[in-house]
Amino acid sequence: MKVGFYGHVRQYQNIKAEIDANIQKVLMSGGYVQGPMLKQFEKELAEFSGTKHAIGVGNGTDAIWLVLMALGIGAGDEVITHPNTFFATAEAIWIAGATAVFVDCDPKTKCIDPAKIEAAITPKTKAIIPVHLYGQCADMKAIRKIADKHKLMIVEDNAQAFDAAGDGFKIGELSEAATTSFIIQKNLGTFGDSGAIVTNNPEIDKKVRMLHNHGSNARNVHSFGFNSRLDDLHAGILSAKMKHIHAGNDQRRKWAARYTAGFKGAKSFTLPYETPGYRHVFHLYVIETKKPEQRDQLVKFLVDNGVDAKTHYSIAIHKQAGYPWGKGARIVGSMENAERNAATCVSLPMFPELTAEEVDYVIAKVMEWDKKA
Ligand SMILES: *Cc1c(COP(=O)(O)O)cnc(C)c1O
């Protein structure tokens, strides 16, 4: 049996009529950039998120640096995040002209460890970017407390946890803004690139709307800005898919529970941790081998047996030689949890359109390896 990592074509086939109808609607509307379908999707996205504003942008990376710039964060400012995330989180800080400061992740959730943040705060610190890694929210209540105490802003990198929630808090509620990515691989993804920002702050909404569209909110009138827009074809695809995202995430949670039950008694790896009371949407189902030297063995065994396993992320950002370290970017304290995660993580196939046979096959292969490991 072969089990792929993504189910994009299956998903398209399941809701083809709705997606095709929206594509036709955009094509016949005559408005393709900043047109009526984008307006409709932005309204739906704000409603879905429970925020006052939603702005479509070109991708999830732009969404982060556009918010940082809208908040006035740039040269000479420091932004705290953690190194076990997709490179773009730190890249966006650098693009904004600010300096990334890394603290370690929590050993269980893999999200930023709130207890490590205060040691990294200096008079230059302006913001914290928690990443809702693998589909589960960071401890936003604790992070908000620290931010309030030190008068810092929070930008949630929500590229991986669309439709997740905490215990009594929503994404975008305890921060200045939350950003997301709609690249095809994400839980809510279009057939290409795009991203968005959701916020309750009208000033951020206004500034990002200017910045992302050539600094313009009136024809022929411009200020400092860029071109980073979500075009209407993608908005139409996303509008159709968003109607199914909650059910899709529920199905991911069911597959995650099936994996977890199937891995009972495993001796050579640990399972993903779910924070009590949180809604984890399992963008990724990541297990960790107990010994680093077992990780590549497990991935190879699975790939050799037709299971497309991957690693997220096998090089933590503070170990990326290509990051522009020259501008003062630095780590504060030990990065042992992030480094262990980089050395031991294995992502198993996880998408709503998996079948029970496929999930059971993955379980059987992982457990076959576990017996020998
Ligand atoms: C995917 C991702 C991004 C970047 O999104 P793009 O749309 O690819 O620019 C940023 N942060 C995290 C955590 C991501 O997973």
mmCIF file of C-alpha atoms and ligand atoms in Angstrom:
data_model
loop_
_atom_site.group_PDB
_atom_site.id
_atom_site.type_symbol
_atom_site.label_atom_id
_atom_site.label_comp_id
_atom_site.label_asym_id
_atom_site.label_seq_id
_atom_site.Cartn_x
_atom_site.Cartn_y
_atom_site.Cartn_z
ATOM 1 C CA MET A 1 0.000 0.000 0.000
ATOM 2 C CA LYS A 2 1.077 3.594 -0.629
ATOM 3 C CA VAL A 3 0.013 6.364 1.754
ATOM 4 C CA GLY A 4 0.707 9.922 0.606
ATOM 5 C CA PHE A 5 1.373 12.899 2.862
ATOM 6 C CA TYR A 6 -1.324 15.139 1.343
ATOM 7 C CA GLY A 7 -4.873 14.639 0.044
ATOM 8 C CA HIS A 8 -5.262 17.724 -2.133
ATOM 9 C CA VAL A 9 -6.741 16.026 -5.194
ATOM 10 C CA ARG A 10 -9.099 13.885 -3.097
ATOM 11 C CA GLN A 11 -10.300 17.017 -1.350
ATOM 12 C CA TYR A 12 -10.869 18.771 -4.681
ATOM 13 C CA GLN A 13 -12.847 15.805 -5.992
ATOM 14 C CA ASN A 14 -15.060 15.788 -2.874
ATOM 15 C CA ILE A 15 -16.126 19.436 -3.225
ATOM 16 C CA LYS A 16 -15.387 20.005 -6.914
ATOM 17 C CA ALA A 17 -18.837 21.404 -7.730
ATOM 18 C CA GLU A 18 -18.558 24.136 -5.070
ATOM 19 C CA ILE A 19 -15.000 25.112 -5.981
ATOM 20 C CA ASP A 20 -15.697 25.107 -9.712
ATOM 21 C CA ALA A 21 -18.828 27.215 -9.198
ATOM 22 C CA ASN A 22 -16.842 29.873 -7.315
ATOM 23 C CA ILE A 23 -14.090 29.882 -9.946
ATOM 24 C CA GLN A 24 -16.728 30.400 -12.654
ATOM 25 C CA LYS A 25 -18.312 33.142 -10.581
ATOM 26 C CA VAL A 26 -14.993 35.011 -10.357
ATOM 27 C CA LEU A 27 -14.204 34.526 -14.053
ATOM 28 C CA MET A 28 -17.610 35.896 -15.055
ATOM 29 C CA SER A 29 -17.543 38.772 -12.530
ATOM 30 C CA GLY A 30 -14.825 40.661 -14.387
ATOM 31 C CA GLY A 31 -13.125 41.480 -11.032
ATOM 32 C CA TYR A 32 -9.952 39.483 -10.388
ATOM 33 C CA VAL A 33 -7.785 41.666 -8.148
ATOM 34 C CA GLN A 34 -9.349 43.389 -5.113
ATOM 35 C CA GLY A 35 -12.689 42.356 -6.620
ATOM 36 C CA PRO A 36 -16.060 41.262 -5.171
ATOM 37 C CA MET A 37 -15.040 37.670 -4.301
ATOM 38 C CA LEU A 38 -12.120 38.932 -2.202
ATOM 39 C CA LYS A 39 -14.469 41.289 -0.322
ATOM 40 C CA GLN A 40 -16.877 38.404 0.272
ATOM 41 C CA PHE A 41 -14.123 36.087 1.504
ATOM 42 C CA GLU A 42 -12.614 38.722 3.815
ATOM 43 C CA LYS A 43 -16.042 39.201 5.375
ATOM 44 C CA GLU A 44 -16.535 35.439 5.772
ATOM 45 C CA LEU A 45 -13.049 35.053 7.220
ATOM 46 C CA ALA A 46 -13.615 37.764 9.842
ATOM 47 C CA GLU A 47 -16.917 36.112 10.790
ATOM 48 C CA PHE A 48 -15.328 32.666 10.982
ATOM 49 C CA SER A 49 -12.448 33.989 13.101
ATOM 50 C CA GLY A 50 -14.665 36.067 15.375
ATOM 51 C CA THR A 51 -12.552 39.159 14.649
ATOM 52 C CA LYS A 52 -13.600 42.593 13.450
ATOM 53 C CA HIS A 53 -11.254 42.634 10.444
ATOM 54 C CA ALA A 54 -9.656 40.239 7.969
ATOM 55 C CA ILE A 55 -7.272 41.236 5.179
ATOM 56 C CA GLY A 56 -6.156 38.905 2.410
ATOM 57 C CA VAL A 57 -2.468 39.141 1.437
ATOM 58 C CA GLY A 58 -0.048 37.341 -0.881
ATOM 59 C CA ASN A 59 1.178 34.626 1.510
ATOM 60 C CA GLY A 60 1.685 33.740 5.160
ATOM 61 C CA THR A 61 5.184 35.202 5.336
ATOM 62 C CA ASP A 62 4.077 38.597 4.022
ATOM 63 C CA ALA A 63 1.204 38.506 6.515
ATOM 64 C CA ILE A 64 3.732 38.448 9.400
ATOM 65 C CA TRP A 65 6.033 41.242 8.220
ATOM 66 C CA LEU A 66 3.115 43.410 7.053
ATOM 67 C CA VAL A 67 1.706 43.294 10.597
ATOM 68 C CA LEU A 68 5.126 43.992 12.127
ATOM 69 C CA MET A 69 5.506 47.031 9.838
ATOM 70 C CA ALA A 70 1.947 48.169 10.572
ATOM 71 C CA LEU A 71 2.868 48.031 14.274
ATOM 72 C CA GLY A 72 5.874 50.240 13.581
ATOM 73 C CA ILE A 73 8.376 47.459 14.311
ATOM 74 C CA GLY A 74 11.603 47.632 12.327
ATOM 75 C CA ALA A 75 15.305 48.492 12.555
ATOM 76 C CA GLY A 76 16.630 48.480 16.113
ATOM 77 C CA ASP A 77 13.655 46.527 17.483
ATOM 78 C CA GLU A 78 13.721 42.978 18.809
ATOM 79 C CA VAL A 79 11.058 40.324 18.352
ATOM 80 C CA ILE A 80 11.014 37.155 20.452
ATOM 81 C CA THR A 81 10.045 33.811 18.946
ATOM 82 C CA HIS A 82 11.186 30.159 19.102
ATOM 83 C CA PRO A 83 13.471 28.287 16.714
ATOM 84 C CA ASN A 84 11.509 25.071 16.079
ATOM 85 C CA THR A 85 9.148 26.509 13.500
ATOM 86 C CA PHE A 86 9.057 26.952 9.755
ATOM 87 C CA PHE A 87 11.858 29.285 8.637
ATOM 88 C CA ALA A 88 9.351 31.964 7.519
ATOM 89 C CA THR A 89 8.532 33.038 11.093
ATOM 90 C CA ALA A 90 12.077 34.314 11.586
ATOM 91 C CA GLU A 91 12.490 35.348 7.964
ATOM 92 C CA ALA A 92 9.539 37.743 8.330
ATOM 93 C CA ILE A 93 11.157 39.404 11.371
ATOM 94 C CA TRP A 94 14.289 39.984 9.312
ATOM 95 C CA ILE A 95 12.325 41.286 6.297
ATOM 96 C CA ALA A 96 10.637 43.839 8.583
ATOM 97 C CA GLY A 97 14.149 45.017 9.491
ATOM 98 C CA ALA A 98 13.896 43.847 13.098
ATOM 99 C CA THR A 99 16.069 41.420 15.057
ATOM 100 C CA ALA A 100 14.924 37.900 15.946
ATOM 101 C CA VAL A 101 15.594 36.661 19.477
ATOM 102 C CA PHE A 102 15.007 32.958 20.048
ATOM 103 C CA VAL A 103 13.925 31.243 23.257
ATOM 104 C CA ASP A 104 13.310 27.522 23.686
ATOM 105 C CA CYS A 105 10.015 25.702 23.187
ATOM 106 C CA ASP A 106 8.017 23.839 25.780
ATOM 107 C CA PRO A 107 9.128 20.173 25.785
ATOM 108 C CA LYS A 108 5.555 18.886 25.576
ATOM 109 C CA THR A 109 3.603 21.295 23.337
ATOM 110 C CA LYS A 110 6.607 22.377 21.185
ATOM 111 C CA CYS A 111 5.128 25.896 21.211
ATOM 112 C CA ILE A 112 7.076 28.788 22.773
ATOM 113 C CA ASP A 113 7.745 28.213 26.487
ATOM 114 C CA PRO A 114 6.243 31.249 28.272
ATOM 115 C CA ALA A 115 8.641 30.691 31.193
ATOM 116 C CA LYS A 116 11.612 31.388 28.903
ATOM 117 C CA ILE A 117 10.354 34.700 27.490
ATOM 118 C CA GLU A 118 11.176 37.174 30.269
ATOM 119 C CA ALA A 119 14.902 36.390 30.242
ATOM 120 C CA ALA A 120 15.011 37.506 26.592
ATOM 121 C CA ILE A 121 13.279 40.867 27.092
ATOM 122 C CA THR A 122 15.487 43.959 26.689
ATOM 123 C CA PRO A 123 14.603 47.669 26.292
ATOM 124 C CA LYS A 124 14.586 46.977 22.522
ATOM 125 C CA THR A 125 11.969 44.209 22.678
ATOM 126 C CA LYS A 126 8.752 45.206 20.925
ATOM 127 C CA ALA A 127 6.833 42.003 20.252
ATOM 128 C CA ILE A 128 6.468 38.275 20.756
ATOM 129 C CA ILE A 129 5.523 35.912 17.914
ATOM 130 C CA PRO A 130 4.115 32.670 19.292
ATOM 131 C CA VAL A 131 3.595 29.995 16.634
ATOM 132 C CA HIS A 132 0.604 27.668 17.032
ATOM 133 C CA LEU A 133 2.802 24.787 15.994
ATOM 134 C CA TYR A 134 1.489 21.583 14.397
ATOM 135 C CA GLY A 135 -2.120 22.776 14.866
ATOM 136 C CA GLN A 136 -2.228 23.559 18.584
ATOM 137 C CA CYS A 137 -2.373 26.979 20.206
ATOM 138 C CA ALA A 138 0.491 28.261 22.303
ATOM 139 C CA ASP A 139 -0.298 29.198 25.915
ATOM 140 C CA MET A 140 -1.716 32.602 24.947
ATOM 141 C CA LYS A 141 -3.012 33.479 28.419
ATOM 142 C CA ALA A 142 0.473 33.205 29.910
ATOM 143 C CA ILE A 143 2.054 35.027 26.957
ATOM 144 C CA ARG A 144 -0.492 37.876 27.157
ATOM 145 C CA LYS A 145 0.298 38.331 30.866
ATOM 146 C CA ILE A 146 4.006 38.696 30.132
ATOM 147 C CA ALA A 147 3.305 41.031 27.213
ATOM 148 C CA ASP A 148 1.076 43.254 29.362
ATOM 149 C CA LYS A 149 3.625 43.369 32.175
ATOM 150 C CA HIS A 150 6.373 44.533 29.770
ATOM 151 C CA LYS A 151 4.142 46.497 27.362
ATOM 152 C CA LEU A 152 4.883 44.247 24.394
ATOM 153 C CA MET A 153 2.766 43.433 21.366
ATOM 154 C CA ILE A 154 1.857 39.909 20.231
ATOM 155 C CA VAL A 155 1.535 38.664 16.661
ATOM 156 C CA GLU A 156 0.253 35.084 16.456
ATOM 157 C CA ASP A 157 1.744 33.047 13.612
ATOM 158 C CA ASN A 158 -1.295 30.929 12.890
ATOM 159 C CA ALA A 159 -0.154 29.351 9.620
ATOM 160 C CA GLN A 160 -0.668 25.870 11.085
ATOM 161 C CA ALA A 161 -3.720 26.078 13.347
ATOM 162 C CA PHE A 162 -6.630 27.566 11.407
ATOM 163 C CA ASP A 163 -9.830 26.795 13.375
ATOM 164 C CA ALA A 164 -7.921 25.730 16.493
ATOM 165 C CA ALA A 165 -8.734 27.296 19.875
ATOM 166 C CA GLY A 166 -7.448 27.475 23.416
ATOM 167 C CA ASP A 167 -9.251 26.953 26.718
ATOM 168 C CA GLY A 168 -11.654 29.858 26.499
ATOM 169 C CA PHE A 169 -9.662 31.953 24.023
ATOM 170 C CA LYS A 170 -9.834 32.273 20.267
ATOM 171 C CA ILE A 171 -6.958 32.914 17.919
ATOM 172 C CA GLY A 172 -6.719 36.669 17.338
ATOM 173 C CA GLU A 173 -8.398 37.494 20.637
ATOM 174 C CA LEU A 174 -5.385 37.872 22.957
ATOM 175 C CA SER A 175 -2.995 39.448 20.427
ATOM 176 C CA GLU A 176 -2.719 42.547 18.273
ATOM 177 C CA ALA A 177 -3.215 40.343 15.202
ATOM 178 C CA ALA A 178 -2.991 36.759 13.966
ATOM 179 C CA THR A 179 -1.542 35.825 10.596
ATOM 180 C CA THR A 180 -2.206 32.773 8.510
ATOM 181 C CA SER A 181 -1.024 31.057 5.334
ATOM 182 C CA PHE A 182 -3.301 29.531 2.721
ATOM 183 C CA ILE A 183 -0.590 27.735 0.770
ATOM 184 C CA ILE A 184 -2.027 24.415 -0.392
ATOM 185 C CA GLN A 185 -0.296 22.338 2.349
ATOM 186 C CA LYS A 186 -2.032 24.158 5.224
ATOM 187 C CA ASN A 187 -5.330 22.919 6.724
ATOM 188 C CA LEU A 188 -7.171 25.639 4.792
ATOM 189 C CA GLY A 189 -5.205 25.930 1.564
ATOM 190 C CA THR A 190 -5.797 27.195 -1.947
ATOM 191 C CA PHE A 191 -4.302 25.786 -5.145
ATOM 192 C CA GLY A 192 -1.279 28.066 -4.877
ATOM 193 C CA ASP A 193 -0.188 30.810 -2.468
ATOM 194 C CA SER A 194 -1.976 33.335 -0.311
ATOM 195 C CA GLY A 195 -2.412 34.369 3.293
ATOM 196 C CA ALA A 196 -4.370 36.621 5.610
ATOM 197 C CA ILE A 197 -4.337 38.724 8.750
ATOM 198 C CA VAL A 198 -7.151 38.855 11.275
ATOM 199 C CA THR A 199 -7.350 41.546 13.947
ATOM 200 C CA ASN A 200 -9.739 43.428 16.188
ATOM 201 C CA ASN A 201 -7.645 46.591 15.877
ATOM 202 C CA PRO A 202 -8.979 49.035 13.233
ATOM 203 C CA GLU A 203 -5.606 50.847 13.056
ATOM 204 C CA ILE A 204 -3.787 47.644 12.091
ATOM 205 C CA ASP A 205 -6.496 46.870 9.526
ATOM 206 C CA LYS A 206 -6.129 50.339 8.000
ATOM 207 C CA LYS A 207 -2.333 50.263 7.919
ATOM 208 C CA VAL A 208 -2.059 46.754 6.464
ATOM 209 C CA ARG A 209 -4.649 47.616 3.798
ATOM 210 C CA MET A 210 -2.442 50.540 2.744
ATOM 211 C CA LEU A 211 0.885 48.713 2.985
ATOM 212 C CA HIS A 212 -0.133 45.625 1.023
ATOM 213 C CA ASN A 213 -1.591 47.572 -1.895
ATOM 214 C CA HIS A 214 1.133 50.074 -2.905
ATOM 215 C CA GLY A 215 0.409 52.331 0.060
ATOM 216 C CA SER A 216 -2.867 53.308 -1.527
ATOM 217 C CA ASN A 217 -6.454 53.565 -0.358
ATOM 218 C CA ALA A 218 -7.565 55.992 -3.058
ATOM 219 C CA ARG A 219 -6.873 55.906 -6.772
ATOM 220 C CA ASN A 220 -3.535 57.563 -7.706
ATOM 221 C CA VAL A 221 -2.720 58.445 -4.086
ATOM 222 C CA HIS A 222 0.241 56.460 -2.694
ATOM 223 C CA SER A 223 2.569 56.247 0.273
ATOM 224 C CA PHE A 224 5.227 53.698 1.246
ATOM 225 C CA GLY A 225 3.964 50.233 0.392
ATOM 226 C CA PHE A 226 4.232 46.931 -1.430
ATOM 227 C CA ASN A 227 2.228 44.598 -3.613
ATOM 228 C CA SER A 228 1.044 41.573 -1.638
ATOM 229 C CA ARG A 229 -2.564 40.714 -2.438
ATOM 230 C CA LEU A 230 -4.846 37.693 -2.239
ATOM 231 C CA ASP A 231 -6.439 37.513 -5.663
ATOM 232 C CA ASP A 232 -10.081 36.745 -6.247
ATOM 233 C CA LEU A 233 -9.662 33.284 -7.796
ATOM 234 C CA HIS A 234 -7.926 32.104 -4.620
ATOM 235 C CA ALA A 235 -10.534 33.898 -2.501
ATOM 236 C CA GLY A 236 -13.248 31.939 -4.321
ATOM 237 C CA ILE A 237 -11.481 28.620 -3.768
ATOM 238 C CA LEU A 238 -10.913 29.461 -0.094
ATOM 239 C CA SER A 239 -14.504 30.580 0.393
ATOM 240 C CA ALA A 240 -15.708 27.196 -0.880
ATOM 241 C CA LYS A 241 -13.174 25.259 1.204
ATOM 242 C CA MET A 242 -13.740 27.253 4.399
ATOM 243 C CA LYS A 243 -17.295 25.880 4.606
ATOM 244 C CA HIS A 244 -15.724 22.435 5.162
ATOM 245 C CA ILE A 245 -12.716 23.329 7.309
ATOM 246 C CA HIS A 246 -14.308 22.658 10.700
ATOM 247 C CA ALA A 247 -15.561 19.207 9.649
ATOM 248 C CA GLY A 248 -12.180 18.516 8.020
ATOM 249 C CA ASN A 249 -10.365 19.404 11.231
ATOM 250 C CA ASP A 250 -12.774 17.219 13.213
ATOM 251 C CA GLN A 251 -11.799 14.350 10.902
ATOM 252 C CA ARG A 252 -8.089 15.103 11.466
ATOM 253 C CA ARG A 253 -8.771 14.867 15.205
ATOM 254 C CA LYS A 254 -10.420 11.466 14.660
ATOM 255 C CA TRP A 255 -7.435 10.162 12.694
ATOM 256 C CA ALA A 256 -5.110 11.519 15.380
ATOM 257 C CA ALA A 257 -7.092 9.637 18.042
ATOM 258 C CA ARG A 258 -6.891 6.470 15.901
ATOM 259 C CA TYR A 259 -3.100 6.850 15.591
ATOM 260 C CA THR A 260 -2.779 7.478 19.309
ATOM 261 C CA ALA A 261 -4.873 4.399 20.196
ATOM 262 C CA GLY A 262 -2.949 2.303 17.668
ATOM 263 C CA PHE A 263 0.407 3.327 19.148
ATOM 264 C CA LYS A 264 -0.490 2.169 22.650
ATOM 265 C CA GLY A 265 2.445 0.372 24.223
ATOM 266 C CA ALA A 266 5.042 1.727 21.775
ATOM 267 C CA LYS A 267 8.479 1.756 23.400
ATOM 268 C CA SER A 268 10.693 3.697 20.993
ATOM 269 C CA PHE A 269 8.781 6.919 20.384
ATOM 270 C CA THR A 270 6.509 9.439 22.114
ATOM 271 C CA LEU A 271 3.158 10.807 20.934
ATOM 272 C CA PRO A 272 1.945 14.356 20.322
ATOM 273 C CA TYR A 273 0.748 16.157 23.450
ATOM 274 C CA GLU A 274 -2.710 17.711 23.551
ATOM 275 C CA THR A 275 -3.125 20.550 26.031
ATOM 276 C CA PRO A 276 -6.270 19.850 28.102
ATOM 277 C CA GLY A 277 -9.213 22.013 27.027
ATOM 278 C CA TYR A 278 -7.571 23.113 23.738
ATOM 279 C CA ARG A 279 -8.814 22.245 20.256
ATOM 280 C CA HIS A 280 -5.758 20.805 18.435
ATOM 281 C CA VAL A 281 -6.429 20.670 14.682
ATOM 282 C CA PHE A 282 -3.505 18.369 13.833
ATOM 283 C CA HIS A 283 -2.013 20.229 10.912
ATOM 284 C CA LEU A 284 0.701 17.656 11.557
ATOM 285 C CA TYR A 285 0.758 14.478 13.631
ATOM 286 C CA VAL A 286 4.326 14.432 14.921
ATOM 287 C CA ILE A 287 5.849 11.591 16.910
ATOM 288 C CA GLU A 288 9.376 11.742 18.351
ATOM 289 C CA THR A 289 11.789 8.834 18.506
ATOM 290 C CA LYS A 290 13.319 8.352 21.954
ATOM 291 C CA LYS A 291 16.841 8.285 20.486
ATOM 292 C CA PRO A 292 17.993 10.707 17.758
ATOM 293 C CA GLU A 293 19.759 7.914 15.847
ATOM 294 C CA GLN A 294 16.392 6.131 15.450
ATOM 295 C CA ARG A 295 14.732 8.989 13.592
ATOM 296 C CA ASP A 296 16.239 8.550 10.146
ATOM 297 C CA GLN A 297 15.827 4.761 10.504
ATOM 298 C CA LEU A 298 12.100 5.171 11.120
ATOM 299 C CA VAL A 299 11.613 7.620 8.247
ATOM 300 C CA LYS A 300 13.509 5.316 5.885
ATOM 301 C CA PHE A 301 11.556 2.257 7.036
ATOM 302 C CA LEU A 302 8.254 4.047 6.429
ATOM 303 C CA VAL A 303 9.262 5.462 3.034
ATOM 304 C CA ASP A 304 10.568 2.026 1.966
ATOM 305 C CA ASN A 305 7.148 0.644 2.914
ATOM 306 C CA GLY A 306 5.181 3.200 0.916
ATOM 307 C CA VAL A 307 4.358 5.629 3.746
ATOM 308 C CA ASP A 308 5.327 9.215 2.930
ATOM 309 C CA ALA A 309 6.735 10.308 6.312
ATOM 310 C CA LYS A 310 8.470 13.675 6.672
ATOM 311 C CA THR A 311 10.242 15.770 9.329
ATOM 312 C CA HIS A 312 9.044 19.162 10.653
ATOM 313 C CA TYR A 313 11.613 20.567 11.094
ATOM 314 C CA SER A 314 14.911 18.740 11.137
ATOM 315 C CA ILE A 315 17.054 21.904 11.332
ATOM 316 C CA ALA A 316 15.970 24.402 14.002
ATOM 317 C CA ILE A 317 16.297 27.998 12.801
ATOM 318 C CA HIS A 318 19.141 28.880 15.173
ATOM 319 C CA LYS A 319 21.151 26.136 13.398
ATOM 320 C CA GLN A 320 20.428 27.546 9.933
ATOM 321 C CA ALA A 321 23.732 28.937 8.675
ATOM 322 C CA GLY A 322 21.816 30.871 6.028
ATOM 323 C CA TYR A 323 19.877 33.013 8.502
ATOM 324 C CA PRO A 324 21.215 36.606 8.541
ATOM 325 C CA TRP A 325 22.837 36.392 11.970
ATOM 326 C CA GLY A 326 24.911 39.517 11.450
ATOM 327 C CA LYS A 327 22.291 41.958 12.715
ATOM 328 C CA GLY A 328 22.294 40.812 16.307
ATOM 329 C CA ALA A 329 19.843 37.936 16.017
ATOM 330 C CA ARG A 330 20.570 35.598 18.911
ATOM 331 C CA ILE A 331 19.438 32.809 21.166
ATOM 332 C CA VAL A 332 18.734 33.280 24.861
ATOM 333 C CA GLY A 333 19.331 30.261 27.085
ATOM 334 C CA SER A 334 19.496 26.593 26.187
ATOM 335 C CA MET A 335 17.698 25.427 23.032
ATOM 336 C CA GLU A 336 17.690 21.806 24.202
ATOM 337 C CA ASN A 337 13.974 21.164 23.634
ATOM 338 C CA ALA A 338 14.009 22.649 20.136
ATOM 339 C CA GLU A 339 17.176 20.708 19.308
ATOM 340 C CA ARG A 340 15.773 17.425 20.569
ATOM 341 C CA ASN A 341 12.624 18.026 18.527
ATOM 342 C CA ALA A 342 14.703 18.707 15.398
ATOM 343 C CA ALA A 343 16.647 15.491 15.927
ATOM 344 C CA THR A 344 13.742 13.172 16.703
ATOM 345 C CA CYS A 345 10.569 14.434 14.960
ATOM 346 C CA VAL A 346 8.676 12.311 12.423
ATOM 347 C CA SER A 347 5.473 13.574 10.775
ATOM 348 C CA LEU A 348 3.015 10.875 9.710
ATOM 349 C CA PRO A 349 0.431 11.270 6.928
ATOM 350 C CA MET A 350 -2.388 13.470 8.261
ATOM 351 C CA PHE A 351 -5.248 14.881 6.217
ATOM 352 C CA PRO A 352 -9.043 14.508 6.434
ATOM 353 C CA GLU A 353 -9.342 12.427 3.251
ATOM 354 C CA LEU A 354 -7.204 9.554 4.575
ATOM 355 C CA THR A 355 -9.043 6.228 4.790
ATOM 356 C CA ALA A 356 -9.227 3.986 7.870
ATOM 357 C CA GLU A 357 -7.266 1.337 5.903
ATOM 358 C CA GLU A 358 -4.474 3.829 5.240
ATOM 359 C CA VAL A 359 -4.292 4.988 8.855
ATOM 360 C CA ASP A 360 -4.248 1.367 10.040
ATOM 361 C CA TYR A 361 -1.503 0.525 7.544
ATOM 362 C CA VAL A 362 0.633 3.409 8.867
ATOM 363 C CA ILE A 363 0.003 2.230 12.442
ATOM 364 C CA ALA A 364 0.967 -1.344 11.520
ATOM 365 C CA LYS A 365 4.215 -0.232 9.868
ATOM 366 C CA VAL A 366 5.221 2.121 12.685
ATOM 367 C CA MET A 367 4.544 -0.618 15.263
ATOM 368 C CA GLU A 368 6.457 -3.171 13.159
ATOM 369 C CA TRP A 369 9.443 -0.816 13.286
ATOM 370 C CA ASP A 370 8.909 -0.190 17.026
ATOM 371 C CA LYS A 371 9.198 -3.941 17.777
ATOM 372 C CA LYS A 372 12.588 -4.095 16.063
ATOM 373 C CA ALA A 373 13.912 -0.747 17.312
HETATM 374 C C1 LIG B 1 3.730 27.954 6.168
HETATM 375 C C2 LIG B 1 4.200 28.777 7.292
HETATM 376 C C3 LIG B 1 4.524 30.151 7.131
HETATM 377 C C4 LIG B 1 4.641 30.811 5.790
HETATM 378 O O1 LIG B 1 3.556 30.776 4.976
HETATM 379 P P1 LIG B 1 3.756 31.004 3.404
HETATM 380 O O2 LIG B 1 2.354 31.156 2.910
HETATM 381 O O3 LIG B 1 4.452 29.802 2.847
HETATM 382 O O4 LIG B 1 4.548 32.245 3.212
HETATM 383 C C5 LIG B 1 4.866 30.885 8.254
HETATM 384 N N1 LIG B 1 4.896 30.321 9.466
HETATM 385 C C6 LIG B 1 4.613 29.031 9.671
HETATM 386 C C7 LIG B 1 4.649 28.475 11.055
HETATM 387 C C8 LIG B 1 4.274 28.203 8.583
HETATM 388 O O5 LIG B 1 4.009 26.911 8.811
#
